[in-house]
mmCIF file of C-alpha atoms in Angstrom:
data_model
loop_
_atom_site.group_PDB
_atom_site.id
_atom_site.type_symbol
_atom_site.label_atom_id
_atom_site.label_comp_id
_atom_site.label_asym_id
_atom_site.label_seq_id
_atom_site.Cartn_x
_atom_site.Cartn_y
_atom_site.Cartn_z
ATOM 1 C CA MET P 770 -9.471 -20.305 -5.096
ATOM 2 C CA LEU P 771 -5.774 -19.528 -4.468
ATOM 3 C CA TYR P 772 -4.212 -16.691 -2.623
ATOM 4 C CA GLU P 773 -0.418 -15.440 -3.318
ATOM 5 C CA ASP P 774 1.141 -14.467 -0.287
ATOM 6 C CA ILE P 775 3.131 -11.494 0.623
ATOM 7 C CA LYS P 776 5.736 -13.588 -0.004
ATOM 8 C CA GLY P 777 5.154 -15.329 -3.135
ATOM 9 C CA ALA P 778 3.692 -18.582 -1.851
ATOM 10 C CA ARG P 779 0.513 -20.149 -3.130
ATOM 11 C CA HIS P 780 -2.536 -20.812 -0.424
ATOM 12 C CA VAL P 781 -6.105 -22.519 -0.721
ATOM 13 C CA VAL P 782 -8.072 -20.008 0.850
ATOM 14 C CA THR P 783 -10.413 -21.116 3.375
ATOM 15 C CA LEU P 784 -14.046 -20.433 4.587
ATOM 16 C CA VAL P 785 -12.626 -18.200 7.112
ATOM 17 C CA ASP P 786 -9.958 -16.807 4.957
ATOM 18 C CA ALA P 787 -12.710 -15.828 2.720
ATOM 19 C CA ALA P 788 -14.971 -14.181 5.052
ATOM 20 C CA ALA P 789 -11.904 -11.770 6.578
ATOM 21 C CA ALA P 790 -11.376 -10.965 3.010
ATOM 22 C CA PHE P 791 -14.707 -9.959 2.047
ATOM 23 C CA ASP P 792 -14.666 -7.819 5.537
ATOM 24 C CA ASP P 793 -17.669 -10.055 6.867
ATOM 25 C CA ALA P 794 -17.052 -10.112 10.809
ATOM 26 C CA SER P 795 -20.595 -11.169 10.975
ATOM 27 C CA VAL P 796 -19.924 -14.508 9.304
ATOM 28 C CA LEU P 797 -16.759 -14.390 11.229
ATOM 29 C CA ARG P 798 -18.540 -14.313 14.407
ATOM 30 C CA TRP P 799 -21.490 -16.598 13.108
ATOM 31 C CA LEU P 800 -18.404 -19.437 12.452
ATOM 32 C CA HIS P 801 -16.820 -18.717 15.446
ATOM 33 C CA ALA P 802 -20.192 -19.031 17.686
ATOM 34 C CA ARG P 803 -20.683 -22.588 16.327
ATOM 35 C CA GLN P 804 -16.851 -23.647 16.466
ATOM 36 C CA PRO P 805 -13.364 -22.105 16.786
ATOM 37 C CA LEU P 806 -12.250 -20.763 13.813
ATOM 38 C CA GLU P 807 -9.388 -22.208 12.130
ATOM 39 C CA PHE P 808 -7.093 -19.433 11.155
ATOM 40 C CA THR P 809 -4.524 -19.974 8.492
ATOM 41 C CA ASP P 810 -1.222 -18.008 7.825
ATOM 42 C CA ILE P 811 -2.860 -16.088 5.496
ATOM 43 C CA THR P 812 -6.117 -14.944 7.030
ATOM 44 C CA MET P 813 -4.742 -11.606 8.478
ATOM 45 C CA GLN P 814 -3.145 -11.108 4.880
ATOM 46 C CA LEU P 815 -6.752 -11.179 3.075
ATOM 47 C CA ALA P 816 -7.818 -9.190 5.965
ATOM 48 C CA ALA P 817 -5.582 -6.503 5.547
ATOM 49 C CA ARG P 818 -5.892 -6.628 1.895
ATOM 50 C CA GLY P 819 -9.891 -6.276 1.866
ATOM 51 C CA GLY P 820 -11.177 -5.907 5.271
ATOM 52 C CA GLY P 821 -11.740 -3.238 7.655
ATOM 53 C CA LEU P 822 -9.982 -2.313 10.810
ATOM 54 C CA PRO P 823 -12.445 -3.778 13.133
ATOM 55 C CA THR P 824 -11.953 -7.153 11.366
ATOM 56 C CA LEU P 825 -8.016 -7.079 11.707
ATOM 57 C CA LYS P 826 -8.712 -5.739 15.631
ATOM 58 C CA TRP P 827 -11.280 -8.605 15.865
ATOM 59 C CA LEU P 828 -8.980 -11.671 14.217
ATOM 60 C CA ARG P 829 -6.037 -10.322 16.252
ATOM 61 C CA SER P 830 -7.755 -10.362 19.485
ATOM 62 C CA GLN P 831 -9.051 -13.968 18.708
ATOM 63 C CA GLY P 832 -5.422 -15.141 18.303
ATOM 64 C CA CYS P 833 -5.076 -15.301 14.471
ATOM 65 C CA PRO P 834 -1.428 -15.946 13.430
ATOM 66 C CA HIS P 835 0.368 -12.993 11.919
ATOM 67 C CA ASP P 836 3.392 -10.956 11.224
ATOM 68 C CA MET P 837 2.240 -7.123 11.668
ATOM 69 C CA ASN P 838 5.239 -6.202 9.188
ATOM 70 C CA ASP P 839 3.688 -8.569 6.356
ATOM 71 C CA ILE P 840 0.478 -6.967 7.166
ATOM 72 C CA ALA P 841 1.624 -3.715 6.681
ATOM 73 C CA ARG P 842 3.526 -4.656 3.265
ATOM 74 C CA VAL P 843 -0.281 -5.680 1.916
ATOM 75 C CA LEU P 844 -2.085 -2.815 3.399
ATOM 76 C CA LEU P 845 0.927 -0.735 1.433
ATOM 77 C CA LYS P 846 1.028 -2.764 -1.464
ATOM 78 C CA SER P 847 -3.081 -3.084 -2.466
ATOM 79 C CA ARG P 848 -4.411 -1.408 -5.356
ATOM 80 C CA HIS P 849 -7.916 -1.036 -3.590
ATOM 81 C CA GLY P 850 -6.792 1.795 -1.105
ATOM 82 C CA ALA P 851 -6.680 -0.704 1.743
ATOM 83 C CA ALA P 852 -3.631 1.405 3.320
ATOM 84 C CA THR P 853 -5.502 3.914 5.466
ATOM 85 C CA PRO P 854 -3.931 6.052 8.385
ATOM 86 C CA PRO P 855 -5.922 4.593 11.059
ATOM 87 C CA LYS P 856 -4.951 1.187 9.988
ATOM 88 C CA LEU P 857 -1.505 2.225 9.481
ATOM 89 C CA ALA P 858 -1.894 3.992 12.985
ATOM 90 C CA TRP P 859 -2.747 0.384 14.475
ATOM 91 C CA VAL P 860 -0.026 -1.205 12.775
ATOM 92 C CA ARG P 861 2.298 0.930 14.334
ATOM 93 C CA SER P 862 0.179 0.309 17.836
ATOM 94 C CA CYS P 863 0.754 -3.042 17.504
ATOM 95 C CA GLY P 864 5.037 -2.846 16.434
ATOM 96 C CA GLY P 865 4.654 -3.347 12.908
ATOM 97 C CA CYS P 866 6.225 -1.437 10.229
ATOM 98 C CA ASP P 867 9.661 0.129 9.808
ATOM 99 C CA TRP P 868 9.000 3.720 11.462
ATOM 100 C CA SER P 869 12.651 4.842 10.783
ATOM 101 C CA ALA P 870 12.957 8.044 8.686
ATOM 102 C CA ARG P 871 13.967 5.630 5.763
ATOM 103 C CA GLY P 872 10.844 3.506 6.132
ATOM 104 C CA MET P 873 8.734 6.423 6.412
ATOM 105 C CA THR P 874 10.040 7.569 3.115
ATOM 106 C CA ASP P 875 9.615 3.866 1.683
ATOM 107 C CA MET P 876 5.974 4.395 3.109
ATOM 108 C CA LEU P 877 5.636 7.385 1.561
ATOM 109 C CA VAL P 878 6.909 6.228 -1.909
ATOM 110 C CA ALA P 879 4.468 3.316 -1.786
ATOM 111 C CA ALA P 880 1.577 5.658 -0.792
ATOM 112 C CA LEU P 881 2.284 7.907 -3.329
ATOM 113 C CA ALA P 882 2.564 4.853 -5.933
ATOM 114 C CA HIS P 883 -0.585 3.257 -5.223
ATOM 115 C CA GLY P 884 -2.458 4.837 -2.101
ATOM 116 C CA THR P 885 -3.943 8.318 -2.206
ATOM 117 C CA PRO P 886 -3.095 11.770 -1.044
ATOM 118 C CA ALA P 887 -5.046 11.261 2.045
ATOM 119 C CA LEU P 888 -2.336 8.297 3.182
ATOM 120 C CA ALA P 889 0.703 10.240 1.833
ATOM 121 C CA ARG P 890 -0.398 13.446 3.631
ATOM 122 C CA TRP P 891 -0.967 11.491 6.760
ATOM 123 C CA LEU P 892 2.680 10.413 6.449
ATOM 124 C CA ARG P 893 3.994 13.529 5.891
ATOM 125 C CA VAL P 894 2.398 14.900 8.985
ATOM 126 C CA GLU P 895 3.586 11.834 10.719
ATOM 127 C CA GLY P 896 7.259 12.597 9.543
ATOM 128 C CA ALA P 897 7.911 11.134 6.703
ATOM 129 C CA ARG P 898 10.248 12.770 4.160
ATOM 130 C CA TRP P 899 9.540 13.187 0.590
ATOM 131 C CA PRO P 900 11.828 10.697 -1.589
ATOM 132 C CA ALA P 901 15.004 12.245 -3.627
ATOM 133 C CA ASP P 902 12.750 13.138 -6.741
ATOM 134 C CA LEU P 903 9.680 11.552 -8.313
ATOM 135 C CA THR P 904 11.848 9.401 -10.571
ATOM 136 C CA GLU P 905 12.226 7.374 -7.353
ATOM 137 C CA VAL P 906 8.473 6.465 -7.238
ATOM 138 C CA VAL P 907 8.477 5.870 -11.066
ATOM 139 C CA LYS P 908 11.335 3.323 -11.136
ATOM 140 C CA THR P 909 10.197 1.556 -7.929
ATOM 141 C CA ASN P 910 6.342 1.203 -8.776
ATOM 142 C CA VAL P 911 5.955 2.215 -12.239
ATOM 143 C CA LYS P 912 3.301 -0.573 -13.148
ATOM 144 C CA ARG P 913 1.011 0.657 -10.103
ATOM 145 C CA ILE P 914 1.570 4.353 -10.059
ATOM 146 C CA LYS P 915 -1.119 6.927 -10.144
ATOM 147 C CA THR P 916 -0.297 10.043 -11.618
ATOM 148 C CA CYS P 917 -2.805 12.295 -10.139
ATOM 149 C CA ASN P 918 -0.875 11.247 -6.726
ATOM 150 C CA LEU P 919 2.476 12.534 -8.427
ATOM 151 C CA LEU P 920 0.648 15.868 -9.373
ATOM 152 C CA TRP P 921 -0.277 16.498 -5.506
ATOM 153 C CA ALA P 922 3.452 15.446 -4.475
ATOM 154 C CA VAL P 923 4.668 18.137 -6.333
ATOM 155 C CA GLN P 924 2.097 20.696 -5.500
ATOM 156 C CA GLN P 925 2.977 19.686 -1.724
ATOM 157 C CA GLY P 926 6.905 20.130 -2.431
ATOM 158 C CA CYS P 927 8.254 17.089 -3.628
ATOM 159 C CA PRO P 928 11.599 17.241 -5.703
ATOM 160 C CA PHE P 929 10.429 16.589 -9.315
ATOM 161 C CA GLY P 930 14.098 15.223 -10.024
ATOM 162 C CA ARG P 931 15.258 15.053 -13.722
ATOM 163 C CA TRP P 932 12.476 13.621 -16.421
ATOM 164 C CA THR P 933 15.227 12.338 -18.863
ATOM 165 C CA SER P 934 14.181 10.619 -21.948
ATOM 166 C CA GLU P 935 15.405 6.972 -19.980
ATOM 167 C CA VAL P 936 13.031 7.845 -17.399
ATOM 168 C CA CYS P 937 10.254 8.228 -19.787
ATOM 169 C CA GLU P 938 11.646 5.159 -22.118
ATOM 170 C CA PHE P 939 11.550 3.038 -18.715
ATOM 171 C CA ALA P 940 7.785 4.444 -18.049
ATOM 172 C CA LEU P 941 6.699 3.619 -21.498
ATOM 173 C CA GLY P 942 8.199 -0.192 -21.493
ATOM 174 C CA HIS P 943 5.895 -0.808 -18.398
ATOM 175 C CA GLY P 944 2.623 1.069 -20.362
ATOM 176 C CA VAL P 945 2.296 3.642 -18.393
ATOM 177 C CA LEU P 946 1.639 6.290 -21.190
ATOM 178 C CA SER P 947 -0.188 8.466 -19.049
ATOM 179 C CA LEU P 948 2.612 8.974 -16.956
ATOM 180 C CA VAL P 949 5.091 10.042 -19.749
ATOM 181 C CA LYS P 950 2.359 12.155 -21.114
ATOM 182 C CA TRP P 951 2.267 13.882 -17.448
ATOM 183 C CA SER P 952 5.895 14.246 -17.310
ATOM 184 C CA ILE P 953 5.931 16.090 -20.678
ATOM 185 C CA GLU P 954 3.083 18.189 -19.935
ATOM 186 C CA HIS P 955 4.731 19.662 -16.414
ATOM 187 C CA SER P 956 8.232 19.172 -17.029
ATOM 188 C CA ALA P 957 8.686 22.744 -18.384
ATOM 189 C CA ARG P 958 6.717 23.911 -15.612
ATOM 190 C CA TRP P 959 8.805 22.193 -12.797
ATOM 191 C CA GLY P 960 12.034 23.179 -14.531
ATOM 192 C CA SER P 961 13.267 19.601 -15.811
ATOM 193 C CA ARG P 962 13.465 18.261 -19.117
ATOM 194 C CA SER P 963 12.010 14.939 -20.557
#
């Protein structure tokens, strides 16, 4: 099995990597009890994508090699809801991610694109500012966007922006018909034109 890491390189997945990916800390501990584990450069990334916080913490405590900024990017780009407030808080406690105003807005855009309203809500509480408008989210992450997150953001005060025919065509060109329908249905309500 091959895994493409956050930088686009392909790696063969080892038994240890697979156990980390499937959040099986018991298998990791069992393997570790028999012999020292050989972590790879992707073990933590796979754990971030599919594992729980206890697995990530255990791997870090065992010296598993990682770049905490890469772990944050994997969490935020995962379509499986891997990024949760506790995981991002842990990443921050380990010195990972860009927590500047711009960095937090970028994380919020990622959360709106493929996270959950809970993650976006947490980032807002932590101080993340809204993007300039929702078209920024669409043009950045149109293939993975969750329409329900856009509605939540607008209801919470995120600027809707001007959904021009160009923005709608961009979304249609990327196969996101539901997003275009949603923008048309809500444009009059929120004061924009499609």
